[in-house]
């Protein structure tokens, strides 16, 4: 157990986020595959707190339901506190502490649910500074190029000690020139925090209980107030609108791609490559431009994906090549090739060195090693063996309008072009099917199935029915003996 393990982390997530102009609560907006609050919880989880409380209010049910999913990695589990009315960040922390019995012995870390770029490392530095310096409160600050909207850190001119935090709306012209800002992240002594919150007033421009006022209150009571300056100001950016959301996404995406590239992944165009935090790579994998990798997608050693591809929850095996493809919940075997222009839907399993070619859609289908579906086909609810070739323009007819049925094609089969496999149906190992067949009955191993109308030629039809036409003249010329120029 870490010496700096906090007694509690309180995450503030009750606000509506009006500036997002959205039906979705702000903290549930997505960034690289995780909600804003999900990122904050991941960072907070790295502190391994004894308690983790999220203060919810606006869209309470929706946010609480989401927390159950988002907080699965947190050892102590997540508790929620309810703030019925958003009376300010100080009031929100008060609600959080009430959930913990009103007060807590030890360190309480407060984080806002809208600072998704904050890292666990920075939180650990804050906690270490707080206990190392023996502070009553330590605020995480940063120097930013544009401090508009943030609370300003006011320091004593002589000693440099933090004296107060003044909200932008309440700041004087001189205070607004300060570029050191409040990140909204604090470490507090739990008991002193609870006492001070009882003294916070609402005589400010927003009529709210400001958490930031706790600093002045503690300082006036003679307690130590400290600050910890974040190394990278971009980490503490609070998301209030969608412009900031897009900027944060760019920063986080760059962070993830930089990490991947340093680990041996070639990202041809980081500007047009977008990844989720949950995506993993092996060495020498390559990502071409205009590619989105989402969810639990994994690129094994030497796998190559893109350009123009979107892969979600998809495993790409070693040395496989996926080009201009959309895939969701698929497994691509080692050295398989997919695309260009393929659509792999959930339950697709492609064997080693298999091939899914151009304009092919697959769903709930297992394709054996070395098997190819090269062109213009739909393969749904099927099991295909090894080293089989499915002819161009084939459809696995899996739906009778009411139920889905399964098709089995064996190993070393050669099915003709333009086949329909009307499920449920089985084609045995080593069987062939003729082009244009509609396969409705099982095909025994090693046989050739021909399931199409017999061709009938009605000779002289054009001459009789379309006399004098260009077709009739062409037919007549073709029927003359060569050299017969009469
Ligand atoms: C707050 C800080 C400001 C700091 C900035 C950093 C205060 C008074 N101001 O301002 O000094 O620079 O964050 O991003 O603390 N919330 C609640 N209940 C409430 C009010 C807010 O849960 O009653 C939550 C919000 O959901 C949000 C967080 O607290 O996650 C911050 O609230 P927000 O309104 O965004 O505060 P800022 O104006 O950004
Ligand atoms: Ca904010």
Short mmCIF file of C-alpha atoms and ligand atoms in Angstrom, two decimals:
data_model
loop_
_atom_site.label_atom_id
_atom_site.label_comp_id
_atom_site.label_asym_id
_atom_site.label_seq_id
_atom_site.Cartn_x
_atom_site.Cartn_y
_atom_site.Cartn_z
CA UNK A 1 0.00 0.00 0.00
CA UNK A 2 1.34 3.44 -0.96
CA UNK A 3 2.21 5.88 1.84
CA UNK A 4 0.26 8.51 -0.10
CA UNK A 5 -2.84 6.40 -0.51
CA UNK A 6 -5.69 8.89 -0.03
CA UNK A 7 -8.61 8.15 2.26
CA UNK A 8 -10.94 9.28 -0.49
CA UNK A 9 -11.17 10.70 -3.96
CA UNK A 10 -14.23 12.82 -4.69
CA UNK A 11 -15.09 13.31 -8.37
CA UNK A 12 -17.42 16.19 -9.21
CA UNK A 13 -19.82 15.26 -11.98
CA UNK A 14 -23.17 16.78 -11.11
CA UNK A 15 -23.14 19.71 -13.49
CA UNK A 16 -25.15 19.77 -16.70
CA UNK A 17 -22.40 21.20 -18.85
CA UNK A 18 -24.68 23.79 -20.47
CA UNK A 19 -21.88 25.01 -22.73
CA UNK A 20 -21.77 21.61 -24.47
CA UNK A 21 -25.26 22.32 -25.89
CA UNK A 22 -26.09 18.64 -25.75
CA UNK A 23 -28.76 16.18 -24.67
CA UNK A 24 -25.90 14.05 -23.32
CA UNK A 25 -24.56 15.06 -19.90
CA UNK A 26 -21.10 16.63 -20.29
CA UNK A 27 -19.15 13.99 -18.37
CA UNK A 28 -20.53 11.25 -20.63
CA UNK A 29 -19.14 12.77 -23.83
CA UNK A 30 -16.60 10.49 -25.47
CA UNK A 31 -12.89 10.91 -26.02
CA UNK A 32 -10.73 8.14 -27.51
CA UNK A 33 -13.14 5.40 -26.52
CA UNK A 34 -13.87 6.52 -22.99
CA UNK A 35 -16.22 9.04 -21.38
CA UNK A 36 -14.75 12.22 -19.87
CA UNK A 37 -15.54 10.94 -16.39
CA UNK A 38 -14.20 7.49 -17.36
CA UNK A 39 -10.79 9.06 -18.01
CA UNK A 40 -10.90 10.85 -14.67
CA UNK A 41 -11.82 7.60 -12.89
CA UNK A 42 -8.94 5.78 -14.58
CA UNK A 43 -6.48 8.43 -13.33
CA UNK A 44 -8.07 8.47 -9.86
CA UNK A 45 -7.92 4.67 -9.72
CA UNK A 46 -4.14 4.89 -9.98
CA UNK A 47 -4.09 6.51 -6.53
CA UNK A 48 -5.76 3.36 -5.19
CA UNK A 49 -7.95 5.38 -2.79
CA UNK A 50 -9.74 3.75 0.09
CA UNK A 51 -13.00 5.32 -1.10
CA UNK A 52 -14.08 6.76 -4.41
CA UNK A 53 -17.19 8.91 -4.51
CA UNK A 54 -18.67 10.46 -7.61
CA UNK A 55 -21.05 13.36 -7.02
CA UNK A 56 -23.92 13.10 -9.48
CA UNK A 57 -26.89 15.39 -10.07
CA UNK A 58 -27.87 16.33 -13.58
CA UNK A 59 -29.11 13.23 -15.47
CA UNK A 60 -28.39 11.25 -12.34
CA UNK A 61 -29.74 7.87 -13.56
CA UNK A 62 -27.86 8.04 -16.83
CA UNK A 63 -24.57 9.01 -15.19
CA UNK A 64 -24.93 6.44 -12.39
CA UNK A 65 -25.66 3.65 -14.88
CA UNK A 66 -22.58 4.63 -16.83
CA UNK A 67 -20.39 4.67 -13.71
CA UNK A 68 -21.23 1.04 -13.00
CA UNK A 69 -19.60 0.14 -16.34
CA UNK A 70 -16.80 2.70 -16.30
CA UNK A 71 -15.60 1.93 -12.79
CA UNK A 72 -15.02 -1.81 -13.12
CA UNK A 73 -11.24 -1.40 -12.79
CA UNK A 74 -11.43 0.35 -9.44
CA UNK A 75 -10.58 -1.89 -6.53
CA UNK A 76 -12.71 -0.25 -3.87
CA UNK A 77 -15.65 0.25 -6.20
CA UNK A 78 -17.49 3.49 -6.81
CA UNK A 79 -20.01 5.13 -4.55
CA UNK A 80 -22.24 7.92 -5.69
CA UNK A 81 -23.45 10.95 -3.79
CA UNK A 82 -26.44 12.94 -4.97
CA UNK A 83 -26.35 16.70 -5.35
CA UNK A 84 -29.97 17.60 -6.12
CA UNK A 85 -29.21 21.20 -7.02
CA UNK A 86 -25.96 22.40 -8.48
CA UNK A 87 -25.12 24.97 -5.86
CA UNK A 88 -21.42 25.04 -6.65
CA UNK A 89 -18.27 22.96 -6.38
CA UNK A 90 -18.00 23.51 -2.59
CA UNK A 91 -21.56 22.28 -2.10
CA UNK A 92 -20.82 19.29 -4.35
CA UNK A 93 -17.81 18.26 -2.23
CA UNK A 94 -19.97 18.64 0.89
CA UNK A 95 -22.45 16.15 -0.63
CA UNK A 96 -19.56 13.82 -1.42
CA UNK A 97 -18.29 13.91 2.16
CA UNK A 98 -21.80 13.28 3.50
CA UNK A 99 -21.75 9.96 1.63
CA UNK A 100 -18.61 9.16 3.66
CA UNK A 101 -20.20 10.11 6.99
CA UNK A 102 -19.55 13.87 6.84
CA UNK A 103 -15.82 13.79 7.37
CA UNK A 104 -12.81 11.62 6.71
CA UNK A 105 -9.48 11.04 8.45
CA UNK A 106 -6.60 11.43 6.05
CA UNK A 107 -6.22 12.93 2.61
CA UNK A 108 -9.18 13.72 0.38
CA UNK A 109 -8.39 14.35 -3.29
CA UNK A 110 -10.98 16.31 -5.28
CA UNK A 111 -11.07 16.11 -9.06
CA UNK A 112 -13.52 17.50 -11.59
CA UNK A 113 -15.23 15.05 -13.92
CA UNK A 114 -14.42 17.22 -16.93
CA UNK A 115 -10.58 17.08 -16.93
CA UNK A 116 -9.95 13.91 -18.97
CA UNK A 117 -6.29 14.54 -19.79
CA UNK A 118 -5.19 14.43 -16.18
CA UNK A 119 -2.82 11.50 -15.56
CA UNK A 120 -2.44 9.23 -12.58
CA UNK A 121 1.21 10.29 -12.40
CA UNK A 122 0.25 13.94 -11.84
CA UNK A 123 -2.26 12.95 -9.17
CA UNK A 124 0.45 10.92 -7.43
CA UNK A 125 2.81 13.94 -7.53
CA UNK A 126 0.05 16.10 -6.03
CA UNK A 127 -0.59 13.59 -3.22
CA UNK A 128 3.13 13.27 -2.51
CA UNK A 129 3.65 17.06 -2.42
CA UNK A 130 0.64 17.42 -0.14
CA UNK A 131 1.84 14.95 2.47
CA UNK A 132 5.53 15.80 2.01
CA UNK A 133 4.94 19.51 2.70
CA UNK A 134 2.46 18.82 5.51
CA UNK A 135 -0.22 21.03 3.90
CA UNK A 136 -3.82 21.47 4.91
CA UNK A 137 -4.61 21.89 1.24
CA UNK A 138 -2.57 21.62 -1.92
CA UNK A 139 -3.96 22.89 -5.21
CA UNK A 140 -2.78 21.63 -8.58
CA UNK A 141 -2.06 24.66 -10.74
CA UNK A 142 -0.60 25.42 -14.15
CA UNK A 143 0.57 28.36 -16.20
CA UNK A 144 -1.63 28.56 -19.27
CA UNK A 145 -1.41 30.70 -22.42
CA UNK A 146 -5.08 31.69 -22.10
CA UNK A 147 -6.57 31.74 -18.61
CA UNK A 148 -10.05 32.88 -19.65
CA UNK A 149 -12.76 31.20 -17.59
CA UNK A 150 -10.43 29.64 -15.05
CA UNK A 151 -10.00 30.53 -11.39
CA UNK A 152 -6.76 32.54 -10.88
CA UNK A 153 -4.12 31.64 -8.30
CA UNK A 154 -3.36 34.70 -6.19
CA UNK A 155 0.05 34.56 -4.50
CA UNK A 156 1.62 36.74 -1.80
CA UNK A 157 4.03 39.12 -3.54
CA UNK A 158 6.75 38.76 -0.93
CA UNK A 159 6.62 35.06 0.00
CA UNK A 160 5.04 33.63 -3.14
CA UNK A 161 2.62 31.64 -0.98
CA UNK A 162 -0.86 31.00 -2.36
CA UNK A 163 -3.34 33.31 -0.65
CA UNK A 164 -6.54 32.73 -2.58
CA UNK A 165 -8.24 31.51 -5.75
CA UNK A 166 -10.39 34.07 -7.49
CA UNK A 167 -12.94 32.95 -10.08
CA UNK A 168 -12.72 34.60 -13.49
CA UNK A 169 -16.16 36.16 -13.06
CA UNK A 170 -15.17 37.64 -9.70
CA UNK A 171 -11.64 38.72 -10.62
CA UNK A 172 -10.38 42.26 -10.98
CA UNK A 173 -8.62 43.43 -14.14
CA UNK A 174 -5.23 42.92 -12.44
CA UNK A 175 -6.17 39.42 -11.25
CA UNK A 176 -7.35 38.47 -14.74
CA UNK A 177 -3.81 39.13 -15.97
CA UNK A 178 -2.58 36.20 -13.83
CA UNK A 179 -1.84 33.17 -15.97
CA UNK A 180 -1.45 30.64 -13.19
CA UNK A 181 -4.80 28.90 -12.90
CA UNK A 182 -6.68 26.49 -10.68
CA UNK A 183 -6.94 23.06 -12.29
CA UNK A 184 -9.87 22.17 -10.04
CA UNK A 185 -7.80 19.35 -8.54
CA UNK A 186 -6.91 19.46 -4.84
CA UNK A 187 -5.58 17.39 -2.00
CA UNK A 188 -7.08 18.27 1.38
CA UNK A 189 -6.80 17.18 4.95
CA UNK A 190 -10.22 15.54 5.33
CA UNK A 191 -11.13 17.00 8.73
CA UNK A 192 -10.03 20.55 7.90
CA UNK A 193 -11.90 20.35 4.57
CA UNK A 194 -15.15 19.37 6.28
CA UNK A 195 -14.78 22.23 8.81
CA UNK A 196 -13.95 24.82 6.16
CA UNK A 197 -16.81 23.77 3.85
CA UNK A 198 -19.19 24.67 6.67
CA UNK A 199 -17.89 28.24 6.50
CA UNK A 200 -18.08 28.78 2.72
CA UNK A 201 -20.50 31.57 1.79
CA UNK A 202 -22.36 32.31 -1.44
CA UNK A 203 -21.68 36.05 -1.74
CA UNK A 204 -20.10 35.82 -5.20
CA UNK A 205 -21.17 36.63 -8.74
CA UNK A 206 -22.70 33.16 -9.26
CA UNK A 207 -24.33 32.87 -5.82
CA UNK A 208 -22.66 29.46 -5.37
CA UNK A 209 -20.60 27.69 -2.74
CA UNK A 210 -17.13 27.77 -4.26
CA UNK A 211 -14.74 25.00 -3.27
CA UNK A 212 -11.98 27.46 -4.07
CA UNK A 213 -12.95 29.62 -1.08
CA UNK A 214 -11.74 26.82 1.23
CA UNK A 215 -8.15 27.89 0.51
CA UNK A 216 -8.63 31.42 1.87
CA UNK A 217 -10.58 30.09 4.86
CA UNK A 218 -7.83 27.61 5.80
CA UNK A 219 -5.08 30.15 5.26
CA UNK A 220 -6.81 32.72 7.49
CA UNK A 221 -7.12 30.04 10.18
CA UNK A 222 -3.32 29.69 10.04
CA UNK A 223 -3.06 26.41 8.13
CA UNK A 224 -0.51 25.61 5.44
CA UNK A 225 -1.79 26.19 1.89
CA UNK A 226 0.41 24.84 -0.86
CA UNK A 227 0.46 24.53 -4.62
CA UNK A 228 1.80 21.92 -6.98
CA UNK A 229 2.48 23.20 -10.49
CA UNK A 230 1.67 20.70 -13.23
CA UNK A 231 4.52 19.99 -15.63
CA UNK A 232 2.30 20.14 -18.69
CA UNK A 233 -0.57 22.63 -18.60
CA UNK A 234 -2.43 20.71 -21.33
CA UNK A 235 -3.08 17.94 -18.82
CA UNK A 236 -5.39 19.98 -16.69
CA UNK A 237 -7.58 21.42 -19.43
CA UNK A 238 -11.23 21.40 -18.35
CA UNK A 239 -13.74 20.60 -21.09
CA UNK A 240 -16.60 23.08 -21.17
CA UNK A 241 -17.55 23.09 -24.85
CA UNK A 242 -17.07 21.02 -27.99
CA UNK A 243 -14.14 23.06 -29.24
CA UNK A 244 -12.24 22.12 -26.09
CA UNK A 245 -13.45 18.54 -26.50
CA UNK A 246 -11.93 18.34 -29.99
CA UNK A 247 -8.69 19.92 -28.78
CA UNK A 248 -8.47 17.42 -25.93
CA UNK A 249 -9.12 14.53 -28.34
CA UNK A 250 -6.23 15.71 -30.53
CA UNK A 251 -3.91 15.90 -27.51
CA UNK A 252 -4.89 12.50 -26.13
CA UNK A 253 -4.72 10.86 -29.57
CA UNK A 254 -1.21 12.30 -30.10
CA UNK A 255 -0.22 10.98 -26.70
CA UNK A 256 -1.44 7.47 -27.57
CA UNK A 257 0.17 7.46 -31.03
CA UNK A 258 3.48 8.77 -29.71
CA UNK A 259 3.52 5.95 -27.18
CA UNK A 260 2.75 3.41 -29.95
CA UNK A 261 5.40 4.79 -32.31
CA UNK A 262 8.05 4.74 -29.59
CA UNK A 263 7.12 1.10 -29.00
CA UNK A 264 7.81 0.23 -32.65
CA UNK A 265 4.55 0.89 -34.51
CA UNK A 266 4.68 2.77 -37.84
CA UNK A 267 1.96 5.38 -37.97
CA UNK A 268 2.22 6.81 -41.48
CA UNK A 269 0.02 9.85 -40.81
CA UNK A 270 -0.64 10.61 -37.14
CA UNK A 271 -2.88 13.52 -38.16
CA UNK A 272 -5.46 11.22 -39.78
CA UNK A 273 -5.10 8.20 -37.50
CA UNK A 274 -7.44 7.97 -34.50
CA UNK A 275 -7.16 5.43 -31.72
CA UNK A 276 -8.96 4.54 -28.51
CA UNK A 277 -7.09 4.20 -25.22
CA UNK A 278 -7.95 0.49 -25.23
CA UNK A 279 -6.27 -0.32 -28.58
CA UNK A 280 -3.05 -2.36 -28.42
CA UNK A 281 -0.23 -2.89 -30.89
CA UNK A 282 2.72 -5.19 -31.39
CA UNK A 283 6.04 -4.20 -32.86
CA UNK A 284 6.31 -3.48 -36.60
CA UNK A 285 2.60 -3.12 -37.10
CA UNK A 286 1.76 -0.40 -39.63
CA UNK A 287 -1.19 1.98 -39.73
CA UNK A 288 -1.90 3.80 -42.99
CA UNK A 289 -3.69 7.16 -43.23
CA UNK A 290 -7.34 7.79 -42.52
CA UNK A 291 -7.77 4.92 -40.12
CA UNK A 292 -9.81 4.59 -36.92
CA UNK A 293 -8.93 1.87 -34.45
CA UNK A 294 -11.50 1.43 -31.72
CA UNK A 295 -12.37 -0.61 -28.66
CA UNK A 296 -10.29 -3.71 -28.01
CA UNK A 297 -8.72 -3.73 -31.47
CA UNK A 298 -5.27 -5.32 -31.52
CA UNK A 299 -2.63 -5.28 -34.25
CA UNK A 300 -0.23 -8.20 -33.92
CA UNK A 301 3.38 -8.13 -35.08
CA UNK A 302 3.77 -6.85 -38.63
CA UNK A 303 0.01 -6.44 -39.17
CA UNK A 304 -0.83 -3.69 -41.65
CA UNK A 305 -4.09 -1.75 -41.57
CA UNK A 306 -5.50 0.99 -43.79
CA UNK A 307 -5.73 3.30 -45.52
CA UNK A 308 -9.36 4.35 -45.02
CA UNK A 309 -10.35 1.72 -42.50
CA UNK A 310 -12.37 1.52 -39.31
CA UNK A 311 -11.73 -1.43 -37.02
CA UNK A 312 -13.66 -1.93 -33.81
CA UNK A 313 -12.99 -4.76 -31.33
CA UNK A 314 -11.05 -6.54 -34.05
CA UNK A 315 -7.95 -8.71 -33.72
CA UNK A 316 -5.54 -8.50 -36.66
CA UNK A 317 -3.06 -11.39 -36.67
CA UNK A 318 0.66 -11.23 -37.36
CA UNK A 319 1.52 -10.12 -40.87
CA UNK A 320 -2.13 -9.78 -41.91
CA UNK A 321 -3.11 -7.05 -44.35
CA UNK A 322 -6.40 -5.15 -43.99
CA UNK A 323 -7.05 -2.53 -46.67
CA UNK A 324 -9.97 -0.08 -47.02
CA UNK A 325 -12.12 -2.13 -44.66
CA UNK A 326 -14.75 -1.72 -41.98
CA UNK A 327 -14.59 -4.43 -39.31
CA UNK A 328 -16.46 -4.94 -36.04
CA UNK A 329 -15.86 -7.85 -33.70
CA UNK A 330 -13.76 -9.81 -36.19
CA UNK A 331 -10.66 -11.98 -35.86
CA UNK A 332 -8.27 -11.87 -38.79
CA UNK A 333 -5.78 -14.75 -38.86
CA UNK A 334 -2.04 -14.37 -39.34
CA UNK A 335 -1.04 -13.40 -42.88
CA UNK A 336 -4.64 -13.19 -44.03
CA UNK A 337 -5.62 -10.46 -46.50
CA UNK A 338 -8.80 -8.43 -46.29
CA UNK A 339 -10.14 -5.89 -48.78
CA UNK A 340 -9.99 -3.54 -50.42
CA UNK A 341 -13.61 -2.67 -49.65
CA UNK A 342 -14.57 -5.46 -47.30
CA UNK A 343 -17.02 -5.39 -44.40
CA UNK A 344 -16.35 -7.84 -41.58
CA UNK A 345 -19.23 -7.99 -39.13
CA UNK A 346 -19.37 -9.50 -35.64
CA UNK A 347 -18.46 -13.16 -35.34
CA UNK A 348 -16.19 -13.22 -38.36
CA UNK A 349 -13.19 -15.57 -37.86
CA UNK A 350 -10.65 -15.74 -40.64
CA UNK A 351 -8.00 -18.46 -40.67
CA UNK A 352 -4.29 -18.19 -41.37
CA UNK A 353 -3.49 -17.00 -44.91
CA UNK A 354 -7.16 -16.76 -45.78
CA UNK A 355 -8.50 -14.06 -48.06
CA UNK A 356 -11.57 -11.86 -48.04
CA UNK A 357 -11.48 -9.82 -51.22
CA UNK A 358 -13.18 -6.85 -52.82
CA UNK A 359 -16.81 -6.06 -51.96
CA UNK A 360 -17.23 -8.99 -49.64
CA UNK A 361 -19.36 -8.88 -46.48
CA UNK A 362 -19.08 -11.51 -43.77
CA UNK A 363 -21.04 -12.08 -40.56
CA UNK A 364 -20.97 -14.81 -37.92
CA UNK A 365 -18.76 -16.86 -40.18
CA UNK A 366 -15.70 -18.97 -39.67
CA UNK A 367 -13.33 -19.34 -42.60
CA UNK A 368 -10.56 -21.94 -42.45
CA UNK A 369 -6.85 -21.55 -43.13
CA UNK A 370 -6.02 -20.79 -46.75
CA UNK A 371 -9.66 -20.37 -47.79
CA UNK A 372 -10.55 -17.55 -50.18
CA UNK A 373 -13.68 -15.50 -50.80
CA UNK A 374 -12.18 -13.19 -53.37
CA UNK A 375 -14.99 -11.15 -54.94
CA UNK A 376 -18.45 -9.59 -54.51
CA UNK A 377 -20.04 -11.95 -52.01
CA UNK A 378 -22.11 -12.14 -48.83
CA UNK A 379 -21.14 -14.86 -46.38
CA UNK A 380 -23.42 -14.97 -43.34
CA UNK A 381 -23.87 -17.71 -40.72
CA UNK A 382 -21.41 -20.09 -42.29
CA UNK A 383 -18.57 -22.43 -41.48
CA UNK A 384 -16.11 -22.96 -44.31
CA UNK A 385 -13.23 -25.42 -44.08
CA UNK A 386 -9.62 -25.09 -45.23
CA UNK A 387 -8.25 -24.29 -48.69
CA UNK A 388 -11.67 -23.82 -50.22
CA UNK A 389 -12.41 -21.26 -52.92
CA UNK A 390 -15.78 -19.55 -53.02
CA UNK A 391 -16.63 -18.29 -56.52
CA UNK A 392 -17.31 -14.64 -57.27
CA UNK A 393 -20.73 -13.19 -56.56
CA UNK A 394 -21.89 -15.87 -54.13
CA UNK A 395 -24.55 -15.34 -51.50
CA UNK A 396 -25.03 -17.41 -48.39
CA UNK A 397 -28.81 -17.17 -48.16
CA UNK A 398 -29.12 -17.36 -44.40
CA UNK A 399 -32.51 -15.76 -43.78
CA UNK A 400 -35.88 -17.27 -44.68
CA UNK A 401 -37.69 -14.11 -43.67
CA UNK A 402 -38.18 -15.39 -40.14
CA UNK A 403 -35.13 -17.33 -38.92
CA UNK A 404 -31.41 -17.44 -39.64
CA UNK A 405 -29.88 -20.76 -40.77
CA UNK A 406 -26.34 -22.05 -41.06
CA UNK A 407 -24.36 -23.21 -44.08
CA UNK A 408 -21.38 -25.56 -43.97
CA UNK A 409 -18.87 -25.77 -46.79
CA UNK A 410 -16.07 -28.31 -46.33
CA UNK A 411 -12.35 -28.17 -47.04
CA UNK A 412 -10.77 -28.12 -50.53
CA UNK A 413 -14.07 -27.22 -52.20
CA UNK A 414 -14.38 -25.15 -55.39
CA UNK A 415 -17.73 -23.48 -55.59
CA UNK A 416 -18.73 -21.83 -58.87
CA UNK A 417 -19.41 -18.17 -59.45
CA UNK A 418 -22.86 -16.79 -58.79
CA UNK A 419 -23.93 -19.51 -56.37
CA UNK A 420 -26.69 -19.20 -53.80
CA UNK A 421 -26.32 -21.44 -50.77
CA UNK A 422 -29.82 -21.67 -49.34
CA UNK A 423 -29.32 -22.51 -45.67
CA UNK A 424 -29.47 -24.86 -43.92
CA UNK A 425 -27.26 -26.70 -46.37
CA UNK A 426 -23.94 -28.57 -46.35
CA UNK A 427 -21.35 -28.91 -49.10
CA UNK A 428 -19.01 -31.85 -48.37
CA UNK A 429 -15.21 -31.85 -48.49
CA UNK A 430 -13.65 -31.71 -51.92
CA UNK A 431 -16.98 -30.99 -53.65
CA UNK A 432 -17.48 -28.68 -56.65
CA UNK A 433 -20.54 -26.65 -57.58
CA UNK A 434 -21.35 -25.33 -61.03
CA UNK A 435 -21.53 -21.63 -61.80
CA UNK A 436 -24.96 -20.13 -61.37
CA UNK A 437 -26.18 -22.88 -59.08
CA UNK A 438 -28.79 -22.41 -56.39
CA UNK A 439 -27.71 -25.01 -53.83
CA UNK A 440 -30.73 -26.08 -51.78
CA UNK A 441 -29.76 -29.73 -51.10
CA UNK A 442 -26.66 -31.10 -49.40
CA UNK A 443 -23.76 -31.88 -51.74
CA UNK A 444 -21.92 -35.11 -50.90
CA UNK A 445 -18.11 -34.98 -50.61
CA UNK A 446 -16.31 -35.07 -53.93
CA UNK A 447 -19.39 -34.55 -56.13
CA UNK A 448 -20.17 -31.82 -58.62
CA UNK A 449 -23.51 -30.16 -57.96
CA UNK A 450 -25.28 -28.55 -60.90
CA UNK A 451 -28.40 -26.72 -59.83
CA UNK A 452 -29.53 -24.49 -62.65
CA UNK A 453 -31.89 -24.62 -65.66
CA UNK A 454 -30.67 -26.51 -68.75
CA UNK A 455 -29.69 -24.18 -71.58
CA UNK A 456 -31.97 -24.35 -74.67
CA UNK A 457 -30.96 -22.66 -77.98
CA UNK A 458 -33.81 -21.78 -80.38
CA UNK A 459 -32.01 -21.55 -83.70
CA UNK A 460 -32.97 -18.88 -86.26
CA UNK A 461 -35.17 -17.02 -83.74
CA UNK A 462 -33.69 -13.58 -84.53
CA UNK A 463 -34.04 -13.95 -88.30
CA UNK A 464 -37.71 -14.91 -87.85
CA UNK A 465 -38.71 -12.44 -85.12
CA UNK A 466 -36.42 -9.46 -85.87
CA UNK A 467 -35.91 -9.58 -89.61
CA UNK A 468 -33.71 -6.82 -91.04
CA UNK A 469 -32.41 -5.78 -87.62
CA UNK A 470 -28.70 -5.16 -86.95
CA UNK A 471 -28.70 -8.35 -84.91
CA UNK A 472 -30.22 -10.34 -87.77
CA UNK A 473 -27.61 -8.94 -90.19
CA UNK A 474 -24.75 -9.74 -87.81
CA UNK A 475 -26.11 -13.29 -87.36
CA UNK A 476 -26.45 -13.72 -91.09
CA UNK A 477 -22.86 -12.54 -91.68
CA UNK A 478 -21.62 -14.92 -89.00
CA UNK A 479 -23.42 -17.87 -90.57
CA UNK A 480 -21.80 -17.33 -94.02
CA UNK A 481 -18.83 -19.47 -94.92
CA UNK A 482 -15.52 -17.57 -94.64
CA UNK A 483 -14.56 -16.28 -98.15
CA UNK A 484 -18.16 -16.60 -99.42
CA UNK A 485 -18.53 -13.01 -100.77
CA UNK A 486 -21.64 -13.45 -102.99
C1 LIG B 1 -13.94 25.33 -11.78
C2 LIG B 1 -13.22 26.11 -10.67
C3 LIG B 1 -12.15 27.01 -11.31
C4 LIG B 1 -11.18 26.14 -12.09
C5 LIG B 1 -11.92 25.26 -13.11
C6 LIG B 1 -10.96 24.25 -13.70
C7 LIG B 1 -14.73 26.58 -8.79
C8 LIG B 1 -15.66 27.54 -8.18
N1 LIG B 1 -14.19 26.93 -9.95
O1 LIG B 1 -14.59 26.27 -12.64
O2 LIG B 1 -11.45 27.71 -10.29
O3 LIG B 1 -10.23 26.96 -12.74
O4 LIG B 1 -12.99 24.54 -12.48
O5 LIG B 1 -11.54 23.51 -14.77
O6 LIG B 1 -14.50 25.52 -8.23
N2 LIG B 1 -19.94 20.59 -10.37
C9 LIG B 1 -20.77 19.88 -9.55
N3 LIG B 1 -21.71 20.54 -8.84
C10 LIG B 1 -21.84 21.88 -8.89
C11 LIG B 1 -20.97 22.62 -9.73
C12 LIG B 1 -20.02 21.94 -10.46
O7 LIG B 1 -20.69 18.65 -9.48
O8 LIG B 1 -22.71 22.40 -8.20
C13 LIG B 1 -18.92 19.84 -11.16
C14 LIG B 1 -19.17 19.94 -12.64
O9 LIG B 1 -19.95 18.87 -13.11
C15 LIG B 1 -17.74 19.86 -13.21
C16 LIG B 1 -16.90 20.44 -12.09
O10 LIG B 1 -17.67 20.41 -10.91
O11 LIG B 1 -17.33 18.54 -13.46
C17 LIG B 1 -16.44 21.87 -12.37
O12 LIG B 1 -17.58 22.66 -12.58
P1 LIG B 1 -17.60 23.78 -13.71
O13 LIG B 1 -18.93 24.43 -13.71
O14 LIG B 1 -17.09 23.25 -14.97
O15 LIG B 1 -16.54 24.80 -13.06
P2 LIG B 1 -15.67 25.89 -13.79
O16 LIG B 1 -16.50 27.08 -14.05
O17 LIG B 1 -14.98 25.28 -14.94
CA1 LIG B 2 -14.99 23.25 -15.99
#
